[in-house]
Each structure stands twice: as structure tokens, then as C-alpha cells.
């Protein structure tokens, strides 16, 4: 770390310190102008050349304040204490910047556009200062122990604790943090992002790099990567802290797409999060893993029945990802859609979901391992349109149940290929070895509807009661099918038939392209679910362009009481 010697010499000398050898120092925070003094100029130029630069006057004033006001021997000014010709040193400096401001004994904020005025005029002129609009100055406000403000003539105008109310209104930062009565870690990630929402940097990448200290993460600097730097920042945050509020952003632009990745494009998308709070304990045990498909986390989704979904069959739930944060006691979530096997994308990014304080129209799904896409695929293999939900589906199966048997808690498998919103199973490949099963608790009975090899020509369909099956056998069947998933449809079919043993019989003939039907027989014919209950199954194909590229296989189940 280089520091300026604040002795009375006309040109401050530069000294370099390492580790514990660093002496007490003051630090300058300001907005850059075109006439700044670099390290090379400070070391080689003469006094007359330096005095023509406005930036040199800031260096002199900083050294004078450090020496006469606070009695320190050294000061730090970013324009001339970093060798910006060295990419390695620049990277180290940017990753260390928050710590350097935090370790300073005092920070002088020079506001070049704040005119000398009375204390009353400060409320008029301070909000107009460019310093509050720059990205780098956010950490320079929050990191130091003491922050002092000076106007353009270097008149002292107050410290951050005295001006906490005014500075808080300008920046949106809580007063207790400005007064150093709270820590940065006390605030949700989304809320911290909101403080940078209206700020700007000269280079696109710096919008990410200037926030490293706010979230206590480090990044390698890659100038030229553009907006990817902000994605890398979010990924680093996700890997370092369990805070789901990072997904609670909103894109208010008119051009916002219907589907997008799970990460925000800029801090501006967090502008609405200024009053958001994480729910204590909800995400304390959340785990994140970065994969080639996206961000994998163990979480539960919420089915919202308060508004109609997009199902062509009328009202269906919206699928909400709970971000484990609240605004005025209301749950905050974002709508997601399944665009692949277990893969979700952000849907309607121009909106966030906020629950009513008391509602019975939300149903939380079981905890599951979910993967959220960071970016959508460039093209969709089965459909030329921009919809990744339909475009990635080669085939789909819908099981229509009568109202008396409908139960949102019914167990489905594989859940990775079940669309909760449109209530269909789907396959993603032309030659997919499909397996679908449906364990359903209805009318105090449980039965299974399975469709095996559903995407390999004629299918093998099973309808059977599980009432005679022991709990141990049912649990074993479920666990074995979970292991098989979609890869071994023949093994799955044999497993199911073996579990039912001889109670399954060949069903009535089906159209050739549908395959074979097995069903449960009993003394009353079709089903032994209940002696007075009759189950009927019909199969058809129907074109549903909002669900799948090809016609959807529809299995209608009817039950009648004599």
C-alpha cells in the first residue's frame, strides 16, 4: 500500500508499506475530473507542472488536513497512490479498496460541486452533488469509521453521523448504518443492492467491481467482459452467503422479456428493495451449487391459486419461488417456469409476488433440489418461437382427474419433468425413454396411473389400486422408481407390474399408437378401489400449442358411483 508523506514539502513523497507496517492514515473520497494527478506524474513532474492541475490541489489539501486537523503523518489518495499501468496492482487495489477505506482513521469527502452556504442551504445543495451518484463512492461512504464532508472551498460541513438523516434520504441507506449502529451484514443482499440502483460508473464492469466490499467478496478483474462482471458478482455472493433475497429483483423496463435467467442485469433492478428484510432463520441452511446448467439450491416452491395461471384448461396455479424475505410482513417471491428437466427460468421479471398477510390460497410444495438457469439457451430445438417452455418440449402427457379425485398433494414422478403450472408431464428429447407415474390419494384410496415408454412409440399404461399394498412395499416402490427416473422405462414397468403381481389384467384394446393398457380387476369389474366405485380410463391426443410442440397425450379418468 502506497501512502503520501504529509510533511510540509511542496510535493508529497510516496512511501510503500506492507501488512502490519502500515501506519495510521487519512483517506480521500472524491469524484474524478479530467485533470487528476497520476502516480507517474507525482514522481516525475516538477512543482510548476503539478500546480497547473486541479487534482494536485486536492492532494495538497488532503495532506494539509491530515497533518494539521488530525495529526497523522500519512494520507492516501486513489489518483496517485495506485499504479494504474499495472493490471495486477489495479486488481489488488480494487479488491482491497473497501478494507483500505475501513482501516483509515478518517475519510475526507471533497464535494467539488457543493457551494459554500449556510446549514439550511445544505438540505438544498447536498442532494445535487455528483458524489452521491457515483458507484465507487458507496463503499467510501460505508466503509470508514469516520466520514467528514467538505465543500468546494474545503469548508467543513459536518460528519456522516450528524448528517445521517439527510444522507439517508439521499441514498436510501438506513440511518443506524450511517451512524455505525449496525453492520452491513444486518441487511439483506437485495436491500444492499438497492443502495447502488441509481448510481453510475464510467465503465460497465466497474458497476460490479465497486460493490465487492459491500458484499465481502473478491473477483478477478476482466475489463472488456461488460455486463458479465455483474453476473460474476452475483454468483460470488451466492457462493458466499445463504441469502435468497438476491433473486427478488424486478426489471421495470418496457422491453423486459417474458422469460429470463434468474440473475439481475444490474443493480437498477433492485431499486424497489429498499425496505426488504430477510426472514430470520428461513434461509440459514440454504445451500447453493454452481453447475453448468445454472444455480442449484434446495428450496421449496409455492403454488399460488389466487390468480389464474396460463393453463389452457382454465384456472391453474402460478409457481412462485419463495425468496425468504418480507416487506411489511408480506412474503416476497418471484414467478418461475420450468423450461427443462428440473430447470427453471424467471418468468415475468417485471413483477414480483407479494402475498396477502393472511391467505389460504398458497400451497407450499415439498423441499426439492431446484436448478435455476443463469441464462436461457440461444435456441429451442423443437419450436422456432421465443417461448422456452413450449420450444423445449417434444411431447407431453396430461392426466385429467375428476373433481372428486383431484388433490394438489398427489405424488408425481419424475417431479423433474412435471410442470406444476400446466399440470403436465413432458419429455425433452425425440427418443426419450419416458416414465410417468401418479400416486394419488383421493376418496381415501390411493391408486397409480403410469405411462411407460411414452416417447418411444406405443406406450404401456397402468391403472392400479395401491390399497392392498403395505406401507413398506409402497415406500420401496416409490424409492426404486425415484432411482430409475426417466432412463429405464422397461425396468420401471417391470417393477410396477411385479409389485402389483397378479392383480393387474390386460385392459380393453387401445388405438395402435397408444400401446397397451393394464388395469386392476375385481369382482365388480374395473376397479377394486371401493366396492361401489367404478373407474374408467380414456385416452386421446389433443393439440395444445401452449403446452407442447407435438400433440399432447391426454388420459381422462372418470369415476362413477352406482
XYZ file of C-alpha atoms in Angstrom:
562
model
C 0.000 0.000 0.000
C 1.408 3.384 -1.019
C 0.901 6.399 1.240
C 1.703 10.100 0.914
C 4.020 11.683 3.454
C 2.151 14.745 4.763
C 5.182 16.809 5.683
C 5.390 20.442 4.659
C 7.315 19.666 1.428
C 5.740 21.106 -1.696
C 5.415 17.696 -3.401
C 4.356 14.866 -1.055
C 6.729 11.910 -1.036
C 5.364 8.441 -1.765
C 6.199 5.548 0.551
C 5.190 1.926 0.320
C 4.080 -0.173 3.318
C 3.152 -3.844 3.717
C 0.945 -5.648 6.234
C 1.314 -4.657 9.881
C 3.804 -1.932 8.987
C 1.043 0.349 7.683
C 0.872 3.461 9.910
C -2.309 5.424 10.788
C -3.540 7.386 7.772
C -6.362 9.571 6.457
C -8.060 8.845 3.141
C -9.733 10.987 0.468
C -13.057 10.304 -1.229
C -13.965 12.419 -4.247
C -15.258 12.329 -7.814
C -12.668 12.217 -10.550
C -12.176 15.022 -13.061
C -10.072 15.085 -16.214
C -7.161 16.925 -14.573
C -6.105 14.342 -11.975
C -2.502 13.577 -10.998
C -1.255 10.027 -11.589
C 1.466 8.220 -9.661
C 3.928 8.637 -12.545
C 3.272 12.386 -12.732
C 3.688 12.840 -8.991
C 7.053 11.053 -9.107
C 8.477 12.759 -12.207
C 6.831 16.164 -12.739
C 8.132 19.384 -11.223
C 6.155 21.643 -8.932
C 5.218 24.194 -11.592
C 3.746 21.440 -13.805
C 1.775 19.919 -10.950
C 0.359 23.232 -9.770
C -1.466 23.669 -13.075
C -3.585 20.596 -12.305
C -6.726 20.870 -10.194
C -6.115 17.333 -8.974
C -2.851 18.362 -7.334
C -4.689 20.910 -5.203
C -6.850 18.091 -3.806
C -3.710 16.162 -2.894
C -2.218 19.207 -1.142
C -5.422 19.938 0.788
C -5.738 16.305 1.865
C -2.177 16.265 3.177
C -2.680 19.590 4.958
C -5.902 18.404 6.659
C -4.280 15.133 7.656
C -1.326 16.905 9.224
C -2.980 19.956 10.838
C -6.511 18.773 11.676
C -5.983 15.150 12.700
C -2.232 14.960 13.314
C -1.476 11.937 11.089
C 1.727 11.596 9.149
C 0.309 9.828 6.119
C -2.609 10.123 3.706
C -3.989 8.097 0.804
C -5.426 9.466 -2.453
C -6.578 6.986 -5.100
C -5.460 9.023 -8.120
C -1.769 8.927 -7.224
C -1.323 6.012 -4.810
C -2.149 3.259 -7.307
C -0.089 2.378 -10.368
C -2.892 2.036 -12.882
C -0.453 0.955 -15.610
C -0.091 -2.388 -13.791
C -3.135 -4.633 -14.225
C -2.037 -6.835 -11.311
C -1.727 -3.871 -8.962
C -5.020 -2.395 -10.140
C -6.774 -5.713 -9.472
C -5.268 -5.948 -5.997
C -6.209 -2.355 -5.236
C -9.853 -2.745 -6.302
C -10.246 -5.934 -4.268
C -8.607 -4.199 -1.270
C -10.344 -0.834 -1.618
C -13.090 -1.420 0.945
C -10.546 -2.625 3.506
C -8.312 0.404 2.882
C -11.210 2.787 3.497
C -12.321 0.784 6.523
C -8.828 0.846 8.069
C -8.369 4.597 7.592
C -8.623 6.679 10.760
C -10.719 9.297 8.961
C -12.174 9.827 5.480
C -12.370 13.307 3.937
C -15.173 13.679 1.373
C -14.434 16.522 -1.031
C -17.586 17.706 -2.824
C -16.354 19.754 -5.772
C -19.897 20.874 -6.703
C -21.095 21.846 -3.202
C -21.046 25.637 -2.851
C -20.289 27.367 0.462
C -23.629 28.053 2.090
C -25.491 28.094 5.358
C -26.540 24.947 7.214
C -30.110 25.402 5.984
C -28.936 25.504 2.361
C -27.201 22.163 2.841
C -30.581 20.392 2.500
C -30.972 22.043 -0.902
C -27.481 21.609 -2.344
C -26.156 18.365 -0.870
C -28.632 16.077 -2.730
C -27.439 17.596 -6.020
C -23.805 16.605 -5.503
C -22.387 14.183 -8.061
C -20.623 12.267 -5.291
C -23.928 10.637 -4.312
C -24.474 9.334 -7.863
C -21.162 7.558 -8.395
C -20.763 3.831 -7.857
C -17.347 3.877 -6.166
C -18.376 6.373 -3.503
C -20.937 3.987 -1.975
C -18.274 1.900 -0.264
C -16.342 5.083 0.537
C -19.394 6.243 2.495
C -19.990 2.959 4.321
C -16.516 1.565 4.977
C -14.662 4.278 7.014
C -15.070 4.685 10.751
C -15.445 8.454 10.417
C -16.593 10.401 7.339
C -16.213 14.199 7.127
C -17.791 16.335 4.379
C -16.117 19.398 2.839
C -17.474 21.801 0.212
C -15.633 23.006 -2.894
C -13.646 25.559 -0.853
C -12.686 22.904 1.710
C -15.002 24.249 4.394
C -16.063 21.572 6.877
C -19.833 20.878 6.575
C -20.374 18.075 9.095
C -19.776 14.351 9.566
C -21.918 11.466 8.442
C -23.362 10.830 11.892
C -24.523 14.437 12.224
C -25.950 14.388 8.690
C -27.359 10.852 8.892
C -30.945 11.953 8.322
C -30.135 13.974 5.204
C -27.651 11.459 3.800
C -30.143 8.662 4.472
C -32.841 10.439 2.464
C -30.416 10.987 -0.409
C -29.020 7.456 -0.532
C -31.791 5.269 0.923
C -29.298 3.849 3.429
C -30.732 3.335 6.952
C -29.610 5.918 9.490
C -28.495 3.317 12.007
C -25.958 2.032 9.472
C -24.746 5.560 8.707
C -24.339 6.173 12.424
C -22.354 2.905 12.697
C -25.010 1.402 14.978
C -25.439 -1.599 12.641
C -23.306 -3.775 10.372
C -23.631 -4.312 6.632
C -24.353 -7.990 7.272
C -27.505 -6.974 9.182
C -29.176 -6.086 5.865
C -30.455 -8.377 3.113
C -28.428 -8.640 -0.071
C -31.299 -7.184 -2.120
C -31.500 -4.167 0.179
C -27.775 -3.508 -0.115
C -28.072 -3.762 -3.898
C -30.832 -1.140 -3.846
C -28.376 1.453 -2.498
C -26.458 1.195 -5.781
C -29.565 1.203 -8.015
C -29.308 4.876 -9.018
C -25.516 5.064 -9.138
C -23.298 5.080 -12.210
C -19.752 4.174 -13.214
C -17.766 5.176 -16.261
C -17.031 1.583 -17.249
C -19.723 -1.102 -17.285
C -17.587 -3.595 -15.375
C -16.964 -1.139 -12.531
C -20.638 -1.356 -11.524
C -19.785 -4.830 -10.244
C -16.268 -4.140 -9.013
C -17.299 -1.143 -6.899
C -19.625 -3.395 -4.869
C -17.111 -6.085 -3.880
C -16.570 -4.728 -0.387
C -20.280 -4.170 0.237
C -20.747 -7.948 -0.012
C -17.303 -9.031 1.207
C -16.399 -10.971 -1.940
C -13.467 -10.898 -4.352
C -13.326 -11.089 -8.149
C -10.650 -11.142 -10.786
C -10.846 -8.040 -12.975
C -11.668 -8.631 -16.646
C -12.188 -5.307 -18.365
C -13.922 -5.912 -21.651
C -16.402 -8.522 -20.364
C -19.145 -5.915 -19.972
C -22.307 -6.962 -18.113
C -20.854 -10.417 -17.382
C -18.970 -8.816 -14.494
C -22.237 -8.165 -12.669
C -23.313 -11.777 -13.204
C -19.987 -12.932 -11.757
C -20.536 -10.667 -8.757
C -23.929 -12.236 -8.064
C -22.501 -15.735 -8.433
C -19.745 -14.885 -5.942
C -22.330 -13.543 -3.488
C -24.471 -16.674 -3.876
C -21.484 -18.885 -3.128
C -20.517 -16.924 -0.017
C -23.823 -16.338 1.779
C -27.221 -18.029 2.098
C -29.466 -15.100 1.201
C -32.272 -15.783 -1.255
C -33.229 -12.114 -1.477
C -30.648 -11.794 -4.268
C -33.341 -13.269 -6.545
C -36.022 -10.734 -5.525
C -35.222 -8.210 -8.269
C -37.644 -6.635 -10.725
C -36.989 -5.402 -14.276
C -39.176 -2.343 -14.814
C -38.055 -1.717 -18.388
C -40.749 -1.667 -21.066
C -38.624 -4.083 -23.089
C -38.409 -6.719 -20.335
C -38.808 -10.217 -21.863
C -41.341 -12.763 -20.658
C -38.608 -15.249 -19.701
C -35.083 -14.583 -18.484
C -32.339 -16.046 -16.326
C -32.548 -15.958 -12.555
C -29.889 -13.242 -12.105
C -30.410 -9.499 -12.490
C -28.740 -7.445 -15.219
C -27.810 -4.501 -12.990
C -28.318 -3.029 -9.505
C -31.108 -0.901 -11.011
C -33.347 -3.994 -10.879
C -33.147 -3.868 -7.062
C -34.408 -0.287 -6.789
C -37.703 -1.414 -5.242
C -35.943 -3.459 -2.492
C -35.143 -0.545 -0.166
C -37.460 -1.838 2.563
C -36.962 -5.581 2.096
C -35.854 -7.745 5.030
C -34.672 -11.331 5.161
C -36.750 -13.636 7.315
C -34.585 -14.815 10.238
C -33.799 -18.492 10.032
C -35.664 -19.230 6.788
C -32.576 -19.416 4.593
C -29.953 -20.130 7.237
C -29.406 -23.650 5.909
C -29.763 -22.897 2.197
C -27.032 -24.436 0.041
C -26.006 -23.229 -3.407
C -24.052 -25.079 -6.075
C -22.939 -23.587 -9.384
C -23.409 -26.083 -12.226
C -23.160 -25.927 -15.998
C -26.979 -25.700 -16.086
C -27.302 -22.886 -13.552
C -27.649 -22.323 -9.818
C -28.734 -25.390 -7.877
C -30.329 -24.976 -4.459
C -32.517 -26.936 -2.084
C -35.747 -24.979 -1.704
C -39.494 -25.319 -1.937
C -41.795 -23.659 -4.428
C -45.193 -22.179 -3.675
C -48.325 -22.729 -5.730
C -50.385 -19.542 -5.819
C -54.059 -20.136 -6.599
C -55.085 -16.514 -6.029
C -54.770 -15.611 -9.734
C -55.383 -17.668 -12.885
C -52.352 -19.207 -14.454
C -51.730 -19.895 -18.138
C -53.194 -23.387 -18.359
C -55.472 -23.808 -21.405
C -57.781 -25.725 -19.062
C -58.722 -22.673 -17.027
C -57.502 -21.722 -13.568
C -54.151 -23.202 -12.605
C -51.559 -22.090 -10.065
C -48.705 -19.693 -10.611
C -45.418 -21.214 -9.456
C -43.609 -18.921 -7.026
C -40.048 -19.183 -5.761
C -40.007 -18.006 -2.142
C -37.062 -15.621 -1.634
C -37.367 -15.936 2.158
C -37.762 -12.210 2.681
C -40.606 -9.921 3.651
C -41.867 -6.392 3.033
C -44.148 -5.172 5.816
C -44.820 -8.746 6.828
C -45.779 -9.910 3.329
C -43.981 -12.834 1.716
C -41.908 -11.866 -1.328
C -41.389 -14.274 -4.194
C -40.770 -14.356 -7.935
C -42.630 -16.306 -10.572
C -40.694 -19.115 -12.239
C -41.447 -21.599 -15.016
C -39.959 -24.995 -15.725
C -38.109 -24.893 -19.044
C -36.273 -28.212 -18.811
C -35.801 -31.272 -16.648
C -35.728 -29.737 -13.185
C -34.590 -26.443 -14.750
C -36.458 -23.205 -14.020
C -36.281 -19.755 -15.571
C -37.568 -16.442 -14.276
C -40.996 -15.625 -15.687
C -42.500 -12.121 -15.895
C -39.382 -10.408 -14.490
C -41.202 -7.069 -14.479
C -43.224 -8.259 -11.455
C -42.644 -9.684 -8.004
C -45.113 -11.693 -5.984
C -46.242 -10.310 -2.628
C -48.675 -12.365 -0.612
C -51.518 -11.038 1.444
C -50.717 -11.089 5.140
C -53.250 -13.850 5.655
C -54.141 -16.175 2.799
C -55.299 -19.728 2.287
C -54.600 -19.677 -1.449
C -50.932 -20.629 -1.166
C -49.678 -24.203 -1.034
C -46.025 -24.944 -0.319
C -44.543 -27.831 -2.261
C -42.130 -30.371 -0.739
C -38.476 -29.417 -0.379
C -36.646 -30.282 -3.579
C -33.352 -29.712 -5.342
C -34.053 -26.990 -7.911
C -31.861 -25.597 -10.667
C -32.337 -22.031 -11.896
C -30.981 -21.073 -15.298
C -28.483 -18.203 -15.288
C -29.188 -17.629 -18.959
C -31.644 -19.165 -21.399
C -30.451 -21.339 -24.294
C -29.832 -19.449 -27.507
C -32.311 -21.564 -29.447
C -35.062 -24.064 -28.735
C -34.799 -27.368 -30.637
C -38.455 -28.141 -31.348
C -40.040 -24.747 -31.880
C -38.933 -21.638 -33.787
C -40.629 -19.218 -31.372
C -39.130 -17.487 -28.329
C -41.019 -19.483 -25.677
C -38.541 -21.830 -23.902
C -41.363 -23.677 -22.146
C -43.006 -24.933 -25.345
C -39.917 -24.819 -27.512
C -38.010 -27.390 -25.435
C -40.804 -29.985 -25.234
C -41.039 -32.794 -27.738
C -44.016 -34.489 -26.115
C -46.310 -34.175 -23.100
C -48.836 -36.207 -21.115
C -51.784 -34.794 -19.239
C -53.762 -36.786 -16.670
C -57.228 -35.330 -16.159
C -58.852 -36.346 -12.894
C -62.443 -35.835 -11.814
C -63.029 -33.184 -9.183
C -63.754 -35.836 -6.564
C -60.249 -37.260 -7.030
C -58.378 -34.012 -7.572
C -55.769 -33.390 -4.890
C -52.848 -30.948 -5.286
C -50.802 -33.006 -2.825
C -50.800 -36.070 -5.091
C -47.343 -37.524 -5.557
C -45.936 -37.256 -9.058
C -42.810 -38.708 -10.556
C -40.479 -37.768 -12.014
C -41.019 -34.364 -10.464
C -38.161 -33.034 -12.588
C -40.358 -33.462 -15.684
C -43.645 -32.353 -14.165
C -44.914 -28.862 -14.922
C -46.722 -27.682 -11.802
C -48.414 -24.789 -13.584
C -49.827 -26.551 -16.645
C -50.118 -29.864 -14.778
C -48.492 -31.995 -17.468
C -45.566 -34.382 -17.728
C -43.182 -33.581 -20.557
C -40.247 -35.093 -22.438
C -37.402 -33.060 -23.897
C -35.899 -35.416 -26.478
C -37.214 -37.122 -29.576
C -36.108 -40.554 -28.334
C -36.640 -40.065 -24.634
C -37.264 -43.183 -22.563
C -40.228 -41.802 -20.738
C -41.580 -42.848 -17.376
C -44.520 -41.239 -15.642
C -46.385 -42.289 -12.562
C -49.052 -40.670 -10.470
C -49.683 -41.762 -6.891
C -52.926 -40.173 -5.875
C -54.709 -40.001 -2.502
C -58.365 -39.496 -3.311
C -61.622 -40.710 -1.821
C -59.475 -42.192 0.983
C -57.839 -44.532 -1.507
C -54.566 -44.466 -3.399
C -54.071 -45.503 -6.976
C -51.351 -45.291 -9.578
C -51.513 -44.137 -13.165
C -48.321 -44.885 -15.063
C -47.289 -44.342 -18.673
C -44.030 -46.098 -19.568
C -42.032 -45.618 -22.737
C -44.305 -42.712 -23.553
C -41.936 -41.212 -26.103
C -40.752 -44.363 -27.863
C -43.801 -45.327 -29.863
C -46.745 -47.227 -28.314
C -46.835 -46.772 -24.548
C -47.555 -49.149 -21.711
C -50.223 -47.689 -19.445
C -51.066 -48.954 -15.966
C -54.013 -48.120 -13.722
C -53.960 -49.871 -10.368
C -55.072 -49.598 -6.765
C -52.449 -49.449 -4.021
C -54.892 -50.104 -1.201
C -53.858 -53.713 -0.737
C -50.205 -52.744 -0.768
C -48.374 -52.475 2.557
C -46.740 -49.194 3.567
C -43.318 -50.800 3.287
C -43.992 -52.025 -0.239
C -45.389 -48.651 -1.303
C -42.343 -46.856 0.108
C -39.993 -49.285 -1.608
C -41.786 -48.845 -4.941
C -41.544 -45.084 -4.683
C -37.849 -45.104 -3.760
C -36.960 -47.537 -6.556
C -38.827 -45.510 -9.160
C -37.106 -42.393 -7.884
C -33.773 -44.031 -8.634
C -34.820 -45.146 -12.104
C -36.251 -41.744 -13.043
C -36.523 -41.419 -16.832
C -33.659 -43.592 -18.001
C -35.018 -47.146 -17.603
C -38.653 -47.279 -18.610
C -38.613 -51.065 -19.145
C -37.188 -51.687 -15.670
C -39.758 -49.310 -14.214
C -42.611 -51.122 -15.972
C -41.383 -54.483 -14.692
C -41.002 -53.069 -11.193
C -44.585 -51.787 -11.165
C -46.045 -54.974 -12.630
C -44.031 -57.059 -10.198
C -45.295 -55.026 -7.260
C -48.934 -55.454 -8.279
C -48.222 -59.099 -9.084
C -51.303 -60.900 -10.494
C -53.933 -58.288 -9.634
C -53.305 -56.433 -12.892
C -55.034 -57.692 -16.018
C -54.913 -56.759 -19.685
C -57.251 -53.887 -20.423
C -59.565 -53.311 -23.373
C -57.921 -52.657 -26.755
C -56.423 -49.212 -27.319
C -55.617 -47.470 -30.594
C -52.367 -48.825 -32.004
C -50.387 -45.652 -31.430
C -51.273 -45.605 -27.721
C -49.942 -49.043 -26.798
C -51.197 -51.449 -24.111
C -53.343 -50.916 -21.025
C -53.147 -52.819 -17.757
C -55.739 -52.220 -15.053
C -56.880 -53.550 -11.696
C -59.628 -56.170 -11.795
C -62.004 -57.179 -9.059
C -65.338 -58.904 -8.598
C -67.158 -55.747 -9.692
C -65.198 -55.290 -12.884
C -62.930 -52.336 -13.438
C -61.612 -51.393 -10.039
C -61.306 -52.719 -6.558
C -60.708 -49.276 -5.086
C -64.102 -49.444 -3.400
C -66.904 -51.938 -3.884
C -69.255 -49.159 -5.038
C -66.715 -47.167 -7.086
C -66.083 -47.686 -10.788
C -63.044 -46.191 -12.567
C -62.993 -45.611 -16.321
C -59.984 -44.536 -18.355
C -59.999 -42.984 -21.826
C -57.009 -41.944 -23.941
C -56.823 -39.401 -26.715
C -54.418 -36.967 -28.377
C -55.054 -33.277 -28.473
C -53.073 -30.395 -29.930
C -52.250 -27.906 -27.168
C -49.860 -25.345 -28.677
C -49.296 -23.591 -25.336
C -48.124 -26.859 -23.762
C -46.080 -28.788 -26.315
C -44.824 -28.772 -29.891
C -46.488 -32.102 -30.788
C -49.992 -33.252 -29.829
C -50.364 -33.953 -26.112
C -51.400 -37.400 -24.896
C -54.436 -36.919 -22.654
C -55.511 -39.601 -20.189
C -59.016 -38.890 -18.891
C -60.014 -40.699 -15.722
C -63.677 -40.927 -14.721
C -65.172 -42.372 -11.577
C -68.819 -43.285 -11.090
C -70.834 -44.426 -8.102
C -73.684 -46.847 -8.906
